[in-house]
Amino acid sequence: MGIFFDFINANETLKYVDEHSEKEYSIHDLDLVEFEDPNKELVFAYLDNSIQAIRWFWSIVKSKHVVVLLSENLDEKLKSTLEVNYLPKYIIDYKRDTILNYEQSKQMGCFVKKMHNSVVINENIKLLLSTSGTTGSPKFVKLSETNILTNALDISQYLNIQNTDVVPLNLPIYYSYGLSILTSNAVIGNRVVCSNTDILNRLFWENLDRFKYSSLAGVPMVYEMLDRIGFRKKKYPSLRYITQAGGKLSNELILKFADYSFENNLNFYVMYGATEATARMSYLEPSQIKNKLGSIGKPLKSGTFSINQENGELQYCGPNVFGGYVESPTDLDSFDQSNCLNTGDIAQVDQDGFYFITGRIKRIVKLFGLRINLDEIEHYLSNELHSSIKCIGIDDKKIGVFYCDVDLNNSKINEILIGIFKLHISTIVINRIDKYPVTLNGKTDYNELSRIIK
Amino acid sequence: MTNTDKLETAFSEALMIEKSLIIDDLTYQSIPEWDSISHMVLISELESMFDISLDTEDVIDMSSVLKAKEILNKYDILF
């Protein structure tokens, strides 16, 4: 047992609630699964937010093993590519009955690898999170128990989480923001409602009344949905605060929800983070939300921001910064403790110390709060279609895809983006052009491609 | 196009599924294709297809194909 689990174990008031049966479980009632291995191993956990999933999560956290959190809805082809690549000793996946080279352990309730071979895993690694939730990329972020614990404590402090709070897990736990809801409430909170019911379900709103939710969390898309379903027309006496992260919410919606929260005595937190920082890096104090409209606020208690003078890039330093990426099993033997992260975002700071994001250096697009690496998509499409494909992001709303090959067509590209990457067709814009524009130094001119779309 | 054709087209485009799968019993989140994101697309497809503006309550109440028809009835769209 490590430092993080000890902390969770010590919060004796915490109960995990099954949203369907309404049964409550303490960490001891969850009857955690015991692992008996001499060495540290990888555990692939394809989990949703059910009570069973939470039981698995804490079981692996308690063990000496590394929990690799993944979406249970990943395409099977992507799942098996990842598994062949990393050969985890254990796989937890309720969506499959059999897995090649694995056998079902009836006693444990998961898949166990038949072969005996082990990888060297650095003692600091506790959790691997995917850099993007849906693309099944083999690239993971290495996180330690210290990373998770310090971030959870910082978050619980600024959100002022109380030992009477009831929180629904209304974002997936394989997503760093969703996981942070679980961890920050587990250190101090009172009830965590394990739920797969989203806000477009009437049951969610009935549960809000029944369990008296203290808070809600959402990526920008969730706030757009809340706006559309008339959230602001009603009152929710149990709600104390709402949080937003996972990309920039439009100023128009920030103002709408800020007004609502002032009128209803709610705290509305606009926040900023990255999986590489476990989850959170900064938040905007609710009282400043209109004064400093669009700001990502100030860094967490344990963190600091600085801006690179040369390119304007925002750098964050703190104990929650990850230990590097894993792209193949050989990367598991190290854990870099430099504690500083180049965010890839370009920022400015005002005279009062509030930070504002003004641009982005990295080629990523955030669709529905999930980060999509455009270079990865390009690479995958080009490989599968045997032809050079280029991708751009369009205002964090859509992905633009370009091809030149006359033998290709839109439907082949759509098939992959929808079938494998689970993108919605309404977020894909495909163009065929005669040849790709290039910059003076011979690289693809992505700015020019963006202009073609507009 | 009949109203049933329009409804099926809106569903099949928003959920990216075959029209043959669109039966009254099909419910929200019963298939991976009908998630929160495609639900929001569905709402705007229905609004533009029938040239209506759906009430906020209807967005959540539209939890099955049958429910969608019942709700559209309120807007004088009959099946």
XYZ file of C-alpha atoms in Angstrom:
533
model
C 0.000 0.000 0.000
C 1.258 3.412 -0.892
C 0.823 6.972 0.293
C -2.252 7.712 -1.812
C -4.171 4.603 -0.796
C -3.301 5.229 2.856
C -4.879 8.631 2.575
C -8.044 7.283 0.959
C -8.246 4.535 3.529
C -8.023 7.134 6.284
C -11.152 9.001 5.131
C -13.539 6.902 7.161
C -16.616 8.985 6.400
C -16.443 8.283 2.668
C -19.080 6.021 1.138
C -19.395 4.880 -2.450
C -23.008 4.779 -3.540
C -24.409 2.529 -6.252
C -26.816 4.796 -8.112
C -29.192 1.935 -8.932
C -29.481 0.023 -5.667
C -28.703 3.135 -3.564
C -26.533 0.829 -1.464
C -23.590 2.474 0.238
C -20.151 0.937 0.551
C -17.161 1.992 2.593
C -13.785 1.165 1.104
C -13.775 -1.964 3.311
C -17.259 -3.006 2.176
C -16.054 -2.914 -1.419
C -14.194 -6.161 -0.745
C -11.160 -5.185 -2.794
C -9.531 -7.792 -5.012
C -6.194 -9.090 -3.734
C -3.291 -9.456 -6.151
C -0.517 -11.832 -5.215
C 2.523 -11.162 -7.332
C 6.164 -10.825 -6.435
C 6.706 -8.056 -8.996
C 5.060 -4.855 -10.111
C 2.827 -5.549 -13.131
C 0.618 -3.684 -15.564
C -3.152 -3.967 -15.165
C -5.262 -2.828 -18.107
C -8.565 -1.640 -16.687
C -11.305 -0.913 -19.224
C -13.682 0.707 -16.790
C -16.876 2.709 -16.704
C -18.060 4.586 -13.596
C -20.108 1.804 -12.010
C -19.592 0.670 -8.433
C -17.865 -2.482 -9.776
C -15.448 -0.319 -11.756
C -14.636 1.805 -8.719
C -13.995 -1.370 -6.741
C -11.472 -2.460 -9.400
C -9.837 0.929 -9.466
C -9.189 0.952 -5.706
C -8.122 -2.701 -5.784
C -5.329 -1.912 -8.215
C -4.410 1.311 -6.437
C -4.057 -0.687 -3.220
C -1.879 -3.323 -4.885
C 1.704 -2.763 -5.933
C 0.644 -2.745 -9.593
C 0.187 -0.027 -12.190
C -3.382 0.799 -13.201
C -3.786 1.622 -16.887
C -7.197 3.281 -17.158
C -8.941 2.869 -20.492
C -12.390 3.339 -21.941
C -14.399 0.132 -22.096
C -15.865 1.425 -25.364
C -12.557 1.463 -27.213
C -12.690 -0.385 -30.505
C -11.668 -4.046 -30.058
C -8.983 -3.663 -32.688
C -7.440 -0.785 -30.742
C -7.696 -2.745 -27.496
C -5.810 -5.689 -28.927
C -3.158 -3.468 -30.529
C -2.490 -1.924 -27.121
C -2.411 -5.315 -25.408
C -0.019 -6.880 -27.917
C 2.190 -3.847 -27.466
C 2.283 -3.824 -23.647
C 1.415 -7.436 -22.675
C -0.232 -6.460 -19.368
C -0.401 -9.257 -16.801
C -4.061 -8.531 -15.996
C -6.952 -7.233 -18.090
C -10.291 -6.136 -16.686
C -12.878 -5.845 -19.445
C -16.565 -6.731 -19.144
C -17.102 -6.187 -22.859
C -15.187 -9.288 -23.979
C -15.674 -12.961 -23.192
C -12.293 -14.122 -24.417
C -8.921 -12.534 -25.096
C -6.209 -14.289 -27.092
C -3.330 -15.508 -24.876
C -5.285 -14.710 -21.691
C -7.391 -16.906 -19.451
C -10.320 -15.923 -17.269
C -9.641 -16.107 -13.572
C -13.011 -16.973 -12.058
C -11.667 -16.286 -8.607
C -10.481 -12.769 -9.419
C -13.003 -11.935 -12.128
C -10.509 -10.711 -14.665
C -8.225 -11.955 -17.447
C -4.746 -13.201 -16.591
C -1.895 -13.567 -19.073
C -0.908 -17.161 -19.833
C 2.708 -16.392 -20.646
C 5.267 -15.568 -18.006
C 7.336 -12.614 -18.912
C 7.800 -9.404 -17.051
C 8.788 -5.877 -17.791
C 10.847 -3.589 -15.621
C 8.574 -0.945 -14.122
C 9.890 2.044 -12.235
C 8.766 2.024 -8.602
C 7.237 5.508 -8.887
C 4.734 4.622 -11.597
C 1.217 4.032 -10.280
C -1.122 5.127 -13.038
C -1.014 5.377 -16.809
C -3.558 7.608 -18.515
C -4.028 7.870 -22.237
C -3.144 11.232 -23.736
C -6.397 11.012 -25.652
C -9.375 9.041 -24.455
C -10.747 7.747 -27.704
C -7.967 7.211 -30.201
C -6.433 4.210 -28.445
C -3.048 5.802 -28.875
C -0.228 3.730 -27.358
C 1.057 6.933 -25.785
C 0.436 7.206 -22.056
C 1.237 9.640 -19.298
C 3.174 8.221 -16.313
C 1.801 9.308 -12.943
C 2.917 8.506 -9.407
C 0.977 8.253 -6.166
C 2.498 11.567 -5.133
C 1.204 13.149 -8.347
C -2.313 11.887 -7.702
C -2.359 12.713 -4.011
C -0.940 16.251 -4.256
C -3.330 17.160 -7.057
C -6.312 15.674 -5.204
C -5.422 17.639 -2.066
C -4.924 20.909 -3.957
C -8.225 20.478 -5.756
C -10.157 19.576 -2.626
C -8.679 22.647 -0.946
C -9.632 25.274 -3.554
C -13.043 23.727 -4.235
C -13.504 23.694 -0.480
C -14.793 20.119 -0.593
C -16.541 19.293 2.681
C -16.992 16.093 4.588
C -20.725 16.391 3.932
C -20.463 16.651 0.136
C -22.181 14.267 -2.262
C -20.632 14.123 -5.715
C -21.703 12.217 -8.820
C -19.013 10.764 -11.058
C -20.519 12.416 -14.086
C -17.404 12.279 -16.283
C -15.557 9.056 -17.209
C -12.768 8.106 -14.790
C -10.376 7.138 -17.615
C -10.371 10.856 -18.387
C -8.087 12.877 -16.087
C -10.773 15.446 -15.188
C -13.245 12.642 -14.401
C -10.680 10.816 -12.287
C -9.852 14.002 -10.388
C -13.483 14.207 -9.253
C -13.109 10.776 -7.698
C -9.690 11.388 -6.120
C -10.358 14.892 -4.773
C -13.595 13.752 -3.143
C -12.108 10.503 -1.892
C -9.580 12.377 0.238
C -12.167 14.453 2.080
C -15.707 14.062 0.731
C -18.628 12.144 2.140
C -20.508 10.370 -0.661
C -19.351 9.480 -4.173
C -22.247 8.368 -6.352
C -20.982 5.810 -8.859
C -22.941 6.512 -11.973
C -22.931 6.036 -15.724
C -26.007 8.198 -16.168
C -25.324 11.341 -18.133
C -27.058 14.690 -17.894
C -29.332 14.030 -20.867
C -30.994 11.276 -18.881
C -33.985 12.152 -16.736
C -32.617 9.737 -14.144
C -29.607 12.000 -13.632
C -31.835 14.871 -12.492
C -33.927 12.561 -10.317
C -30.684 11.352 -8.738
C -29.577 14.929 -8.155
C -32.686 15.377 -6.004
C -32.550 11.946 -4.402
C -28.881 12.009 -3.415
C -28.676 15.812 -3.062
C -25.640 16.360 -5.263
C -23.292 19.082 -4.049
C -21.598 19.614 -7.398
C -21.552 18.973 -11.130
C -18.627 18.888 -13.521
C -18.532 19.476 -17.239
C -16.406 19.949 -20.322
C -17.575 22.740 -22.668
C -19.918 20.348 -24.497
C -21.670 19.515 -21.215
C -22.251 23.229 -20.572
C -23.670 23.607 -24.073
C -26.024 20.735 -23.270
C -26.938 22.207 -19.878
C -27.758 25.436 -21.642
C -29.912 23.662 -24.211
C -31.868 21.617 -21.675
C -32.778 24.661 -19.624
C -30.548 24.037 -16.600
C -30.538 27.702 -15.693
C -34.330 27.913 -15.535
C -34.451 25.779 -12.412
C -33.018 25.790 -8.919
C -31.076 23.015 -7.234
C -30.880 23.701 -3.500
C -28.261 21.030 -2.787
C -25.735 22.305 -5.355
C -22.825 24.246 -3.841
C -20.521 24.500 -6.819
C -20.097 23.590 -10.474
C -16.811 23.142 -12.316
C -15.708 23.458 -15.915
C -12.511 22.213 -17.564
C -11.431 20.268 -20.626
C -11.115 23.176 -23.050
C -12.190 26.766 -23.431
C -15.842 27.485 -22.720
C -17.158 30.387 -24.794
C -17.251 33.689 -22.913
C -20.942 33.928 -23.713
C -21.655 30.706 -21.822
C -19.271 31.610 -18.990
C -21.295 34.792 -18.464
C -24.630 32.985 -18.572
C -23.520 30.440 -15.974
C -21.728 33.098 -13.904
C -24.956 35.129 -13.667
C -26.900 32.025 -12.738
C -24.375 31.059 -10.090
C -24.346 34.535 -8.521
C -28.145 34.572 -8.380
C -28.302 31.120 -6.828
C -25.401 31.322 -4.432
C -23.353 28.737 -6.301
C -19.643 28.773 -6.951
C -18.757 28.385 -10.620
C -15.137 27.349 -11.189
C -13.516 27.752 -14.591
C -10.383 25.626 -14.517
C -7.388 24.641 -16.603
C -5.334 21.489 -16.670
C -3.753 18.637 -18.570
C -3.339 14.908 -18.153
C 0.420 15.574 -17.912
C -0.315 17.521 -14.706
C -2.463 14.619 -13.364
C -5.485 16.860 -13.989
C -5.472 20.391 -12.648
C -3.000 23.275 -13.002
C -5.091 26.378 -12.317
C -8.541 27.712 -11.523
C -10.278 31.052 -11.567
C -11.661 32.215 -8.233
C -15.498 32.302 -8.723
C -15.712 35.903 -7.495
C -13.369 36.990 -10.324
C -15.194 35.204 -13.101
C -16.671 38.343 -14.689
C -13.781 40.699 -13.904
C -11.325 38.304 -15.491
C -13.587 36.840 -18.122
C -11.938 34.058 -20.127
C -8.977 33.741 -17.749
C -7.644 30.366 -16.584
C -7.011 32.057 -13.251
C -4.010 31.367 -11.064
C -2.018 28.205 -10.383
C -2.904 25.727 -7.642
C -1.423 26.134 -4.177
C 1.458 23.744 -4.938
C 2.145 24.998 -8.441
C 3.625 27.943 -10.324
C 3.248 29.322 -13.828
C 5.871 31.016 -15.941
C 5.876 32.181 -19.536
C 8.723 31.350 -21.884
C 10.093 34.691 -23.094
C 11.027 33.336 -26.513
C 7.807 31.771 -27.713
C 5.218 32.798 -25.119
C 4.607 29.195 -24.041
C 3.053 28.633 -20.636
C 5.114 26.467 -18.301
C 3.734 24.884 -15.136
C 5.816 23.493 -12.290
C 4.427 21.509 -9.377
C 4.404 18.125 -7.620
C 1.533 16.940 -9.819
C 3.594 17.053 -13.034
C 3.965 13.631 -14.629
C 7.073 11.489 -14.985
C 7.192 11.432 -18.773
C 5.436 9.592 -21.577
C 5.290 5.883 -22.294
C 5.177 4.914 -25.947
C 6.440 1.359 -25.567
C 7.097 -0.987 -22.617
C 10.764 0.001 -22.518
C 9.720 3.481 -21.352
C 8.342 1.970 -18.139
C 11.723 1.687 -16.437
C 12.086 5.407 -15.788
C 10.231 8.238 -14.031
C 11.389 11.763 -14.663
C 10.930 13.962 -11.584
C 11.687 17.334 -13.140
C 8.219 18.577 -12.011
C 7.926 21.061 -14.887
C 5.648 20.872 -17.894
C 5.610 22.835 -21.134
C 1.889 23.097 -21.699
C 1.919 23.717 -25.436
C -0.386 26.685 -24.831
C 0.607 30.282 -25.412
C -0.369 32.556 -22.539
C -0.311 36.087 -21.224
C -0.511 37.277 -17.636
C -2.186 40.514 -16.544
C -1.037 42.978 -13.876
C -3.045 41.136 -11.194
C -1.411 37.787 -11.940
C -4.304 36.229 -13.873
C -3.336 34.036 -16.820
C -5.051 33.985 -20.205
C -4.514 31.419 -22.972
C -4.050 33.155 -26.310
C -2.976 30.333 -28.612
C -1.581 26.865 -28.930
C 1.802 25.529 -30.020
C 0.970 21.835 -30.193
C -1.136 20.389 -32.955
C -4.076 19.149 -30.962
C -7.791 19.686 -31.118
C -10.122 19.226 -28.170
C -13.345 17.635 -29.315
C -15.904 17.310 -26.526
C -13.122 17.837 -23.990
C -11.055 14.957 -25.279
C -7.724 15.761 -26.756
C -7.133 14.537 -30.270
C -3.570 14.613 -31.488
C -3.743 15.667 -35.121
C -0.347 14.182 -35.994
C -1.479 10.802 -34.646
C -4.657 10.900 -36.716
C -2.662 11.902 -39.814
C -0.245 9.079 -39.240
C -2.971 6.487 -38.718
C -5.023 7.583 -41.744
C -1.963 7.764 -44.011
C -0.885 4.259 -42.980
C -4.301 2.689 -43.364
C -5.119 4.393 -46.654
C -1.591 4.172 -48.107
C -1.722 7.806 -49.041
C -0.624 11.070 -47.480
C -3.418 12.633 -45.397
C -3.327 15.963 -43.558
C -5.457 17.061 -40.602
C -6.197 20.363 -38.916
C -8.343 21.419 -35.988
C -11.193 23.844 -36.591
C -11.900 26.023 -33.524
C -11.926 23.022 -31.137
C -15.228 22.049 -32.751
C -14.255 19.991 -35.762
C -11.438 18.169 -37.435
C -10.559 19.069 -41.034
C -9.103 16.278 -43.188
C -7.345 16.765 -46.538
C -6.294 14.309 -49.207
C -4.915 14.542 -52.740
C -5.184 10.955 -53.973
C -7.919 10.677 -56.650
C -8.447 7.008 -55.796
C -9.554 7.937 -52.295
C -12.984 9.154 -51.278
C -14.623 10.779 -48.284
C -16.377 7.653 -47.129
C -13.133 5.690 -46.650
C -11.837 8.442 -44.381
C -15.133 8.762 -42.543
C -15.199 5.016 -42.015
C -11.931 5.144 -40.053
C -12.639 8.326 -38.124
C -16.084 7.109 -37.132
C -15.398 3.384 -36.823
C -12.006 3.447 -35.158
C -11.697 6.869 -33.579
C -15.398 7.177 -32.665
C -15.697 10.721 -33.955
C -19.136 11.996 -34.788
C -19.748 12.680 -38.468
C -20.875 16.213 -37.661
C -17.345 16.968 -36.402
C -15.572 15.875 -39.598
C -14.920 18.125 -42.610
C -13.168 16.427 -45.546
C -11.627 18.176 -48.544
C -9.803 16.888 -51.623
C -7.194 19.256 -52.966
C -4.717 18.990 -55.848
C -1.625 19.404 -53.753
C -0.721 20.367 -50.230
C 0.469 23.921 -49.645
C 4.011 24.094 -48.218
C 5.852 26.712 -46.227
C 9.161 28.225 -47.348
C 11.113 25.563 -45.489
C 9.178 22.789 -47.205
C 6.817 21.783 -44.371
C 3.069 21.410 -44.729
C 1.485 24.847 -44.432
C -1.299 24.145 -41.960
C -2.287 27.796 -41.748
C -3.011 27.762 -45.457
C -5.074 24.576 -45.040
C -7.108 26.339 -42.339
C -7.777 29.191 -44.747
C -9.048 26.736 -47.390
C -11.696 25.504 -44.927
C -12.805 29.039 -44.131
C -40.942 12.967 -47.906
C -43.476 11.723 -45.357
C -43.022 12.622 -41.710
C -41.895 9.066 -41.002
C -39.251 9.363 -43.737
C -38.083 12.656 -42.274
C -37.896 11.217 -38.773
C -35.944 8.186 -39.928
C -33.568 10.341 -41.953
C -32.911 12.619 -38.963
C -32.265 9.628 -36.699
C -30.109 7.756 -39.154
C -27.965 10.808 -39.933
C -27.536 11.900 -36.330
C -26.853 8.421 -34.958
C -25.024 7.205 -38.057
C -27.026 3.978 -38.180
C -29.103 2.141 -40.800
C -32.736 3.212 -41.132
C -33.792 -0.392 -40.502
C -32.573 -0.053 -36.895
C -34.851 2.863 -36.183
C -37.775 1.237 -34.431
C -40.093 2.635 -31.758
C -38.362 0.650 -29.009
C -34.921 2.094 -29.687
C -33.928 4.066 -26.580
C -31.277 6.593 -25.621
C -27.933 4.962 -24.745
C -29.245 1.462 -25.590
C -26.720 1.435 -28.448
C -23.270 3.069 -28.423
C -24.269 5.240 -31.395
C -26.982 7.034 -29.415
C -24.852 8.891 -26.895
C -25.105 12.415 -25.545
C -23.234 13.916 -28.474
C -25.355 12.297 -31.173
C -28.451 13.136 -29.127
C -27.664 16.828 -29.425
C -27.095 16.378 -33.165
C -30.419 14.546 -33.362
C -32.217 17.445 -31.678
C -30.890 19.942 -34.204
C -31.570 17.567 -37.129
C -35.192 17.211 -36.026
C -35.525 20.950 -35.569
C -34.264 21.722 -39.049
C -36.063 18.788 -40.675
C -39.457 19.818 -39.285
C -38.701 23.529 -38.985
C -39.584 23.668 -35.285
C -37.887 24.738 -32.071
C -38.033 22.055 -29.408
C -38.695 23.027 -25.791
C -35.912 22.423 -23.277
C -37.922 19.711 -21.501
C -38.384 17.840 -24.762
C -34.630 17.437 -25.211
C -34.458 15.121 -22.208
C -37.874 13.540 -22.706
C -36.923 12.373 -26.182
C -35.523 9.140 -24.782
C -36.818 6.757 -27.470
C -38.023 6.778 -31.059
C -41.585 6.356 -29.834
C -41.121 9.279 -27.432
C -39.795 11.376 -30.287
C -42.980 10.755 -32.262
C -45.151 11.618 -29.248
C -43.240 14.828 -28.653
C -43.409 15.824 -32.308
C -47.172 15.278 -32.158
C -47.313 18.246 -29.799
C -45.876 20.351 -32.616
C -48.639 19.142 -34.981
C -46.327 16.684 -36.685
C -48.310 13.490 -37.009
C -47.209 9.943 -37.796
